[in-house]
Amino acid sequence: MKFLKKISTLHLFNPHRKIERFGINLVVGFSLLFFGATISFMTYHHKQFVKMMTVDSNGSVSDFSRTDDVSLTLNKIRMSKDHHHAYIPVTFSDISKMSPLAKSYKVVIWTAKDRAKILYHVKGHLVMFGPTGRAVLVLDSTEKIQSQPLLVYIINTKKIPSTTADDVASQDKNSEYGNYDVATFKINPGAYSIQKHADVINNLDINSKNGIGLLYHYSFGDKDIKSLQAQIKSKNSLIKKNLAIANNLTTQLKLAGYHVPDAPKYLKSNWRPFDIVNVNTGKTATGIDFDNYDYDSNSDPDLVAFSDTLQNSNGSDMHESSTEMSNGTETTAGTNAVQQWSDLQTAWTNIFQAKREIYVDIYGQLSKIKHQENNIFSQTTVGKQSNVVLRSPVEVD
């Protein structure tokens, strides 16, 4: 209260100080208005900045504008250890409707922000891995590739045979190349998240067999292998789980007095199926190419036929025990044993199937990936540098 009384005694609140009070109110009012406008301006530009910096993520899909049911999927962008090279992998959904040759495509790159310069000198090549439907846009720079969103237009010139690089380059970005068969992505090859995991060897030679094999591995093969490794890990977890179930059921049946047969040999950790696939050769242990192999369970020496019932130490079997009557009520001991024996067989079968899937099916897929990496060079075409057009004020030699 004392404070308020002191405020009321100030000259500004004097009845004769109306002009001063009006001036102060005016200043405060303009200050609040300016502050509000500043906050609004900053919020708007922050939203615009976030929008500009937002790029398509791994797995994003872009449809070709004039070819029905064909799209491009953007895969994980990779970068060289020295940050001078970026690799943008894409996958065609149906390459049979498109050309598998790099020369059939033009690539135009714009900065995502209007009238902005590309922050580094860059040259590019499109590498097509033939009928696999996979391709990589390779960007090479004499400087470190910096963080900057870019618009990438991949144009199918086979749809319009008269298209030239100059025709493409003269198009206005805002027209979205409506006259062409085009798919587009917004990417940032120099993003921090990409720089952080830069692991591709420096100066990868895309004109050599070894270089193309490495490019394919970094862009696609590595991901394929990791996917299969994840499947192996999942199968091993399933095996471990079923081993624990099998051991528990075996113990319970034995405690109940049942003679449980020895566990099948495929439960041993060092067991391998008779037709295991060699990852290096792609052949089964029986000498057949994995691609031509047709498994016949009747010829599998490791497949075990289980008995329908188990004998108890008292001379009865589980089916006899399950139908015994005690005080007018069916006993549960035999019934439980029947279910336990059935569950034990299921656990053993799950282990058998999981191991076969690892050593035959997944090993076979791994051998195909390795073979493809080693032989992809013969299917690969590298587009001309002139087919990658950079629409930026930066001059490129």
GROMACS .gro file of C-alpha atoms in nm:
model
  397
    1MET     CA    1   0.000   0.000   0.000
    2LYS     CA    2   0.284   0.236   0.082
    3PHE     CA    3   0.434   0.165  -0.261
    4LEU     CA    4   0.107   0.252  -0.436
    5LYS     CA    5   0.080   0.572  -0.237
    6LYS     CA    6   0.433   0.670  -0.347
    7ILE     CA    7   0.339   0.599  -0.709
    8SER     CA    8   0.032   0.823  -0.678
    9THR     CA    9   0.246   1.112  -0.559
   10LEU     CA   10   0.462   1.111  -0.875
   11HIS     CA   11   0.435   1.418  -1.096
   12LEU     CA   12   0.313   1.206  -1.387
   13PHE     CA   13  -0.016   1.149  -1.212
   14ASN     CA   14  -0.064   1.512  -1.149
   15PRO     CA   15  -0.386   1.638  -1.322
   16HIS     CA   16  -0.174   1.894  -1.504
   17ARG     CA   17   0.054   1.626  -1.664
   18LYS     CA   18  -0.185   1.492  -1.929
   19ILE     CA   19   0.052   1.552  -2.221
   20GLU     CA   20   0.336   1.364  -2.051
   21ARG     CA   21   0.107   1.074  -1.973
   22PHE     CA   22  -0.018   1.068  -2.334
   23GLY     CA   23   0.342   1.061  -2.461
   24ILE     CA   24   0.436   0.771  -2.237
   25ASN     CA   25   0.124   0.575  -2.337
   26LEU     CA   26   0.209   0.637  -2.702
   27VAL     CA   27   0.566   0.511  -2.658
   28VAL     CA   28   0.452   0.201  -2.468
   29GLY     CA   29   0.184   0.131  -2.728
   30PHE     CA   30   0.430   0.156  -3.020
   31SER     CA   31   0.681  -0.058  -2.829
   32LEU     CA   32   0.425  -0.333  -2.777
   33LEU     CA   33   0.319  -0.312  -3.141
   34PHE     CA   34   0.681  -0.329  -3.261
   35PHE     CA   35   0.754  -0.620  -3.026
   36GLY     CA   36   0.448  -0.810  -3.151
   37ALA     CA   37   0.538  -0.745  -3.514
   38THR     CA   38   0.895  -0.861  -3.450
   39ILE     CA   39   0.777  -1.184  -3.289
   40SER     CA   40   0.535  -1.244  -3.579
   41PHE     CA   41   0.810  -1.174  -3.834
   42MET     CA   42   1.054  -1.408  -3.660
   43THR     CA   43   0.791  -1.682  -3.627
   44TYR     CA   44   0.701  -1.658  -3.996
   45HIS     CA   45   1.062  -1.672  -4.111
   46HIS     CA   46   1.140  -1.953  -3.869
   47LYS     CA   47   0.854  -2.154  -4.020
   48GLN     CA   48   0.981  -2.071  -4.370
   49PHE     CA   49   1.333  -2.177  -4.268
   50VAL     CA   50   1.207  -2.504  -4.121
   51LYS     CA   51   1.003  -2.564  -4.437
   52MET     CA   52   1.304  -2.493  -4.656
   53MET     CA   53   1.531  -2.719  -4.449
   54THR     CA   54   1.279  -3.005  -4.440
   55VAL     CA   55   1.396  -3.270  -4.686
   56ASP     CA   56   1.272  -3.606  -4.806
   57SER     CA   57   1.384  -3.886  -4.578
   58ASN     CA   58   1.517  -4.232  -4.649
   59GLY     CA   59   1.229  -4.432  -4.798
   60SER     CA   60   1.048  -4.134  -4.951
   61VAL     CA   61   0.875  -4.208  -5.282
   62SER     CA   62   0.828  -3.984  -5.588
   63ASP     CA   63   0.613  -4.089  -5.884
   64PHE     CA   64   0.721  -4.026  -6.241
   65SER     CA   65   0.481  -3.772  -6.385
   66ARG     CA   66   0.417  -3.938  -6.721
   67THR     CA   67   0.488  -4.307  -6.674
   68ASP     CA   68   0.207  -4.496  -6.503
   69ASP     CA   69   0.284  -4.698  -6.191
   70VAL     CA   70   0.657  -4.618  -6.183
   71SER     CA   71   0.813  -4.438  -5.891
   72LEU     CA   72   1.153  -4.370  -5.740
   73THR     CA   73   1.234  -4.454  -5.379
   74LEU     CA   74   1.506  -4.252  -5.210
   75ASN     CA   75   1.752  -4.464  -5.014
   76LYS     CA   76   2.004  -4.369  -4.747
   77ILE     CA   77   2.241  -4.096  -4.866
   78ARG     CA   78   2.609  -4.174  -4.810
   79MET     CA   79   2.916  -3.950  -4.799
   80SER     CA   80   3.290  -4.000  -4.837
   81LYS     CA   81   3.514  -3.966  -4.535
   82ASP     CA   82   3.663  -3.639  -4.665
   83HIS     CA   83   3.311  -3.496  -4.727
   84HIS     CA   84   3.393  -3.422  -5.093
   85HIS     CA   85   3.164  -3.685  -5.244
   86ALA     CA   86   2.796  -3.761  -5.185
   87TYR     CA   87   2.602  -4.061  -5.309
   88ILE     CA   88   2.224  -4.044  -5.348
   89PRO     CA   89   2.080  -4.393  -5.417
   90VAL     CA   90   1.734  -4.438  -5.570
   91THR     CA   91   1.533  -4.744  -5.670
   92PHE     CA   92   1.291  -4.769  -5.963
   93SER     CA   93   0.972  -4.953  -5.871
   94ASP     CA   94   0.948  -5.112  -6.219
   95ILE     CA   95   1.254  -5.074  -6.439
   96SER     CA   96   1.089  -5.283  -6.714
   97LYS     CA   97   0.879  -4.975  -6.803
   98MET     CA   98   1.184  -4.749  -6.807
   99SER     CA   99   1.527  -4.750  -6.962
  100PRO     CA  100   1.802  -4.925  -6.760
  101LEU     CA  101   2.066  -4.698  -6.923
  102ALA     CA  102   2.207  -4.386  -6.756
  103LYS     CA  103   2.214  -4.196  -7.086
  104SER     CA  104   1.833  -4.202  -7.093
  105TYR     CA  105   1.806  -3.960  -6.802
  106LYS     CA  106   1.886  -3.598  -6.728
  107VAL     CA  107   1.931  -3.469  -6.375
  108VAL     CA  108   1.870  -3.106  -6.284
  109ILE     CA  109   1.968  -2.971  -5.943
  110TRP     CA  110   1.836  -2.646  -5.795
  111THR     CA  111   1.881  -2.492  -5.454
  112ALA     CA  112   1.563  -2.526  -5.251
  113LYS     CA  113   1.571  -2.155  -5.167
  114ASP     CA  114   1.491  -1.922  -5.456
  115ARG     CA  115   1.784  -1.729  -5.605
  116ALA     CA  116   2.028  -1.894  -5.365
  117LYS     CA  117   2.368  -2.014  -5.479
  118ILE     CA  118   2.489  -2.369  -5.437
  119LEU     CA  119   2.743  -2.331  -5.160
  120TYR     CA  120   3.008  -2.552  -5.319
  121HIS     CA  121   3.136  -2.631  -5.667
  122VAL     CA  122   2.995  -2.968  -5.765
  123LYS     CA  123   2.984  -3.200  -6.065
  124GLY     CA  124   2.766  -3.504  -6.102
  125HIS     CA  125   2.708  -3.837  -6.273
  126LEU     CA  126   2.410  -4.071  -6.275
  127VAL     CA  127   2.507  -4.436  -6.237
  128MET     CA  128   2.249  -4.697  -6.341
  129PHE     CA  129   2.285  -5.057  -6.228
  130GLY     CA  130   2.103  -5.196  -6.530
  131PRO     CA  131   1.804  -5.428  -6.484
  132THR     CA  132   1.830  -5.419  -6.104
  133GLY     CA  133   1.633  -5.093  -6.116
  134ARG     CA  134   1.884  -4.930  -5.884
  135ALA     CA  135   2.077  -4.610  -5.948
  136VAL     CA  136   2.303  -4.361  -5.771
  137LEU     CA  137   2.343  -3.989  -5.828
  138VAL     CA  138   2.711  -3.920  -5.757
  139LEU     CA  139   2.807  -3.564  -5.656
  140ASP     CA  140   3.176  -3.470  -5.654
  141SER     CA  141   3.310  -3.144  -5.514
  142THR     CA  142   3.653  -2.985  -5.486
  143GLU     CA  143   3.533  -2.845  -5.154
  144LYS     CA  144   3.359  -3.002  -4.858
  145ILE     CA  145   2.992  -3.052  -4.932
  146GLN     CA  146   2.798  -2.819  -4.705
  147SER     CA  147   2.454  -2.845  -4.552
  148GLN     CA  148   2.206  -2.704  -4.802
  149PRO     CA  149   1.868  -2.838  -4.922
  150LEU     CA  150   1.860  -2.911  -5.294
  151LEU     CA  151   1.581  -2.994  -5.536
  152VAL     CA  152   1.671  -3.285  -5.763
  153TYR     CA  153   1.476  -3.355  -6.081
  154ILE     CA  154   1.537  -3.692  -6.248
  155ILE     CA  155   1.397  -3.671  -6.601
  156ASN     CA  156   1.320  -3.963  -6.828
  157THR     CA  157   1.417  -3.834  -7.172
  158LYS     CA  158   1.299  -4.151  -7.346
  159LYS     CA  159   0.946  -4.024  -7.293
  160ILE     CA  160   1.034  -3.714  -7.497
  161PRO     CA  161   1.315  -3.812  -7.740
  162SER     CA  162   1.392  -3.455  -7.846
  163THR     CA  163   1.497  -3.345  -7.496
  164THR     CA  164   1.848  -3.202  -7.465
  165ALA     CA  165   2.046  -3.090  -7.165
  166ASP     CA  166   1.998  -2.727  -7.274
  167ASP     CA  167   1.620  -2.777  -7.296
  168VAL     CA  168   1.615  -2.913  -6.946
  169ALA     CA  169   1.844  -2.645  -6.805
  170SER     CA  170   1.630  -2.366  -6.949
  171GLN     CA  171   1.321  -2.474  -6.760
  172ASP     CA  172   1.193  -2.261  -6.474
  173LYS     CA  173   1.212  -2.442  -6.142
  174ASN     CA  174   0.860  -2.329  -6.051
  175SER     CA  175   0.718  -2.497  -6.362
  176GLU     CA  176   0.809  -2.833  -6.205
  177TYR     CA  177   0.906  -2.956  -6.552
  178GLY     CA  178   0.544  -3.024  -6.641
  179ASN     CA  179   0.635  -3.109  -7.002
  180TYR     CA  180   0.866  -3.391  -6.898
  181ASP     CA  181   0.843  -3.733  -6.739
  182VAL     CA  182   1.003  -3.644  -6.409
  183ALA     CA  183   1.041  -3.754  -6.049
  184THR     CA  184   1.172  -3.510  -5.791
  185PHE     CA  185   1.324  -3.515  -5.444
  186LYS     CA  186   1.431  -3.254  -5.194
  187ILE     CA  187   1.757  -3.363  -5.034
  188ASN     CA  188   2.041  -3.227  -4.825
  189PRO     CA  189   2.350  -3.433  -4.906
  190GLY     CA  190   2.561  -3.223  -4.668
  191ALA     CA  191   2.329  -3.255  -4.368
  192TYR     CA  192   2.498  -3.302  -4.029
  193SER     CA  193   2.338  -3.645  -3.985
  194ILE     CA  194   2.502  -3.756  -4.312
  195GLN     CA  195   2.838  -3.594  -4.238
  196LYS     CA  196   2.840  -3.758  -3.896
  197HIS     CA  197   2.829  -4.105  -4.051
  198ALA     CA  198   3.051  -4.039  -4.354
  199ASP     CA  199   3.221  -4.373  -4.418
  200VAL     CA  200   3.265  -4.420  -4.793
  201ILE     CA  201   3.626  -4.439  -4.908
  202ASN     CA  202   3.767  -4.124  -5.066
  203ASN     CA  203   3.806  -4.094  -5.445
  204LEU     CA  204   3.590  -4.395  -5.529
  205ASP     CA  205   3.647  -4.461  -5.902
  206ILE     CA  206   3.309  -4.511  -6.071
  207ASN     CA  207   3.478  -4.606  -6.397
  208SER     CA  208   3.649  -4.916  -6.257
  209LYS     CA  209   3.505  -5.259  -6.178
  210ASN     CA  210   3.620  -5.242  -5.818
  211GLY     CA  211   3.482  -4.890  -5.775
  212ILE     CA  212   3.140  -4.983  -5.915
  213GLY     CA  213   3.129  -5.289  -5.689
  214LEU     CA  214   3.205  -5.070  -5.387
  215LEU     CA  215   2.951  -4.807  -5.497
  216TYR     CA  216   2.683  -5.074  -5.521
  217HIS     CA  217   2.784  -5.215  -5.181
  218TYR     CA  218   2.774  -4.880  -5.004
  219SER     CA  219   2.448  -4.778  -5.171
  220PHE     CA  220   2.250  -5.103  -5.166
  221GLY     CA  221   2.443  -5.420  -5.083
  222ASP     CA  222   2.534  -5.306  -4.733
  223LYS     CA  223   2.168  -5.241  -4.652
  224ASP     CA  224   2.064  -5.575  -4.802
  225ILE     CA  225   2.325  -5.758  -4.595
  226LYS     CA  226   2.225  -5.581  -4.274
  227SER     CA  227   1.863  -5.672  -4.338
  228LEU     CA  228   1.957  -6.039  -4.370
  229GLN     CA  229   2.180  -6.017  -4.063
  230ALA     CA  230   1.881  -5.883  -3.871
  231GLN     CA  231   1.680  -6.184  -3.990
  232ILE     CA  232   1.957  -6.417  -3.868
  233LYS     CA  233   1.953  -6.243  -3.531
  234SER     CA  234   1.576  -6.285  -3.512
  235LYS     CA  235   1.601  -6.653  -3.603
  236ASN     CA  236   1.869  -6.709  -3.340
  237SER     CA  237   1.646  -6.547  -3.079
  238LEU     CA  238   1.365  -6.780  -3.187
  239ILE     CA  239   1.600  -7.079  -3.157
  240LYS     CA  240   1.711  -6.972  -2.809
  241LYS     CA  241   1.349  -6.926  -2.697
  242ASN     CA  242   1.244  -7.267  -2.828
  243LEU     CA  243   1.547  -7.437  -2.674
  244ALA     CA  244   1.442  -7.303  -2.334
  245ILE     CA  245   1.084  -7.423  -2.394
  246ALA     CA  246   1.208  -7.766  -2.505
  247ASN     CA  247   1.436  -7.806  -2.202
  248ASN     CA  248   1.154  -7.711  -1.964
  249LEU     CA  249   0.903  -7.949  -2.126
  250THR     CA  250   1.157  -8.232  -2.131
  251THR     CA  251   1.220  -8.184  -1.759
  252GLN     CA  252   0.847  -8.183  -1.678
  253LEU     CA  253   0.780  -8.500  -1.877
  254LYS     CA  254   1.071  -8.682  -1.719
  255LEU     CA  255   0.959  -8.579  -1.369
  256ALA     CA  256   0.617  -8.720  -1.454
  257GLY     CA  257   0.787  -9.053  -1.529
  258TYR     CA  258   0.779  -9.045  -1.909
  259HIS     CA  259   1.062  -9.178  -2.124
  260VAL     CA  260   1.150  -8.882  -2.347
  261PRO     CA  261   1.359  -8.969  -2.656
  262ASP     CA  262   1.697  -8.809  -2.705
  263ALA     CA  263   1.678  -8.460  -2.851
  264PRO     CA  264   1.728  -8.448  -3.229
  265LYS     CA  265   2.087  -8.378  -3.336
  266TYR     CA  266   1.986  -8.051  -3.500
  267LEU     CA  267   1.950  -7.900  -3.151
  268LYS     CA  268   2.329  -7.905  -3.118
  269SER     CA  269   2.494  -7.566  -3.171
  270ASN     CA  270   2.739  -7.699  -3.432
  271TRP     CA  271   2.474  -7.873  -3.644
  272ARG     CA  272   2.441  -7.768  -4.006
  273PRO     CA  273   2.183  -7.892  -4.262
  274PHE     CA  274   2.299  -8.138  -4.526
  275ASP     CA  275   2.231  -7.881  -4.798
  276ILE     CA  276   2.385  -7.571  -4.638
  277VAL     CA  277   2.463  -7.300  -4.893
  278ASN     CA  278   2.818  -7.175  -4.941
  279VAL     CA  279   2.801  -6.793  -4.930
  280ASN     CA  280   3.105  -6.760  -5.158
  281THR     CA  281   2.999  -7.002  -5.432
  282GLY     CA  282   2.619  -6.990  -5.406
  283LYS     CA  283   2.606  -7.371  -5.417
  284THR     CA  284   2.454  -7.611  -5.166
  285ALA     CA  285   2.671  -7.873  -4.998
  286THR     CA  286   2.516  -8.116  -5.247
  287GLY     CA  287   2.659  -7.911  -5.537
  288ILE     CA  288   2.342  -7.744  -5.667
  289ASP     CA  289   2.315  -7.370  -5.742
  290PHE     CA  290   2.091  -7.202  -5.487
  291ASP     CA  291   1.882  -7.038  -5.763
  292ASN     CA  292   1.800  -7.384  -5.903
  293TYR     CA  293   1.763  -7.567  -5.573
  294ASP     CA  294   1.433  -7.728  -5.477
  295TYR     CA  295   1.429  -7.874  -5.125
  296ASP     CA  296   1.275  -8.220  -5.086
  297SER     CA  297   1.195  -8.301  -4.725
  298ASN     CA  298   1.169  -8.672  -4.808
  299SER     CA  299   1.541  -8.680  -4.882
  300ASP     CA  300   1.643  -8.486  -4.570
  301PRO     CA  301   1.846  -8.722  -4.348
  302ASP     CA  302   1.802  -8.498  -4.044
  303LEU     CA  303   1.424  -8.492  -4.047
  304VAL     CA  304   1.288  -8.689  -3.749
  305ALA     CA  305   0.954  -8.869  -3.721
  306PHE     CA  306   0.820  -8.848  -3.365
  307SER     CA  307   0.616  -9.109  -3.182
  308ASP     CA  308   0.252  -9.029  -3.114
  309THR     CA  309   0.286  -9.119  -2.750
  310LEU     CA  310   0.538  -9.166  -2.470
  311GLN     CA  311   0.569  -9.457  -2.231
  312ASN     CA  312   0.557  -9.400  -1.860
  313SER     CA  313   0.779  -9.584  -1.613
  314ASN     CA  314   0.463  -9.748  -1.469
  315GLY     CA  315   0.408  -9.926  -1.801
  316SER     CA  316   0.128  -9.708  -1.936
  317ASP     CA  317   0.143  -9.451  -2.212
  318MET     CA  318   0.014  -9.094  -2.194
  319HIS     CA  319  -0.304  -9.169  -2.393
  320GLU     CA  320  -0.401  -9.444  -2.151
  321SER     CA  321  -0.335  -9.211  -1.856
  322SER     CA  322  -0.545  -8.935  -2.010
  323THR     CA  323  -0.858  -9.158  -2.015
  324GLU     CA  324  -0.830  -9.293  -1.661
  325MET     CA  325  -1.115  -9.207  -1.430
  326SER     CA  326  -1.067  -9.114  -1.067
  327ASN     CA  327  -1.377  -9.059  -0.849
  328GLY     CA  328  -1.581  -9.001  -1.167
  329THR     CA  329  -1.352  -8.720  -1.291
  330GLU     CA  330  -1.100  -8.744  -1.579
  331THR     CA  331  -0.744  -8.710  -1.446
  332THR     CA  332  -0.536  -8.422  -1.585
  333ALA     CA  333  -0.193  -8.583  -1.555
  334GLY     CA  334  -0.213  -8.774  -1.881
  335THR     CA  335  -0.389  -8.489  -2.059
  336ASN     CA  336  -0.113  -8.247  -1.959
  337ALA     CA  337   0.151  -8.495  -2.077
  338VAL     CA  338  -0.013  -8.525  -2.420
  339GLN     CA  339  -0.007  -8.147  -2.457
  340GLN     CA  340   0.348  -8.121  -2.327
  341TRP     CA  341   0.472  -8.384  -2.571
  342SER     CA  342   0.296  -8.204  -2.858
  343ASP     CA  343   0.447  -7.870  -2.750
  344LEU     CA  344   0.792  -8.029  -2.723
  345GLN     CA  345   0.771  -8.160  -3.079
  346THR     CA  346   0.661  -7.813  -3.195
  347ALA     CA  347   0.959  -7.652  -3.019
  348TRP     CA  348   1.200  -7.899  -3.179
  349THR     CA  349   1.043  -7.844  -3.523
  350ASN     CA  350   1.064  -7.465  -3.481
  351ILE     CA  351   1.437  -7.497  -3.411
  352PHE     CA  352   1.487  -7.721  -3.714
  353GLN     CA  353   1.302  -7.486  -3.947
  354ALA     CA  354   1.475  -7.173  -3.812
  355LYS     CA  355   1.819  -7.326  -3.862
  356ARG     CA  356   1.731  -7.434  -4.215
  357GLU     CA  357   1.612  -7.083  -4.293
  358ILE     CA  358   1.944  -6.942  -4.171
  359TYR     CA  359   2.185  -7.185  -4.336
  360VAL     CA  360   1.997  -7.244  -4.660
  361ASP     CA  361   1.757  -6.959  -4.739
  362ILE     CA  362   1.939  -6.662  -4.585
  363TYR     CA  363   2.286  -6.791  -4.676
  364GLY     CA  364   2.154  -6.832  -5.030
  365GLN     CA  365   2.036  -6.470  -5.035
  366LEU     CA  366   2.373  -6.354  -4.899
  367SER     CA  367   2.551  -6.543  -5.177
  368LYS     CA  368   2.332  -6.369  -5.437
  369ILE     CA  369   2.416  -6.026  -5.294
  370LYS     CA  370   2.787  -6.108  -5.300
  371HIS     CA  371   2.763  -6.239  -5.655
  372GLN     CA  372   2.575  -5.928  -5.765
  373GLU     CA  373   2.835  -5.695  -5.614
  374ASN     CA  374   3.112  -5.887  -5.789
  375ASN     CA  375   2.938  -5.882  -6.128
  376ILE     CA  376   2.741  -5.558  -6.126
  377PHE     CA  377   3.004  -5.379  -6.337
  378SER     CA  378   2.894  -5.556  -6.655
  379GLN     CA  379   2.537  -5.429  -6.607
  380THR     CA  380   2.632  -5.073  -6.511
  381THR     CA  381   2.626  -4.758  -6.721
  382VAL     CA  382   2.763  -4.419  -6.611
  383GLY     CA  383   2.596  -4.107  -6.748
  384LYS     CA  384   2.788  -3.812  -6.884
  385GLN     CA  385   2.870  -3.522  -6.656
  386SER     CA  386   2.681  -3.296  -6.900
  387ASN     CA  387   2.363  -3.489  -6.819
  388VAL     CA  388   2.368  -3.352  -6.465
  389VAL     CA  389   2.278  -2.982  -6.483
  390LEU     CA  390   2.326  -2.745  -6.189
  391ARG     CA  391   2.097  -2.442  -6.192
  392SER     CA  392   2.295  -2.206  -5.973
  393PRO     CA  393   2.481  -1.877  -6.015
  394VAL     CA  394   2.796  -2.066  -5.915
  395GLU     CA  395   3.011  -2.130  -6.222
  396VAL     CA  396   3.121  -2.488  -6.271
  397ASP     CA  397   3.432  -2.554  -6.476
   0.00000   0.00000   0.00000
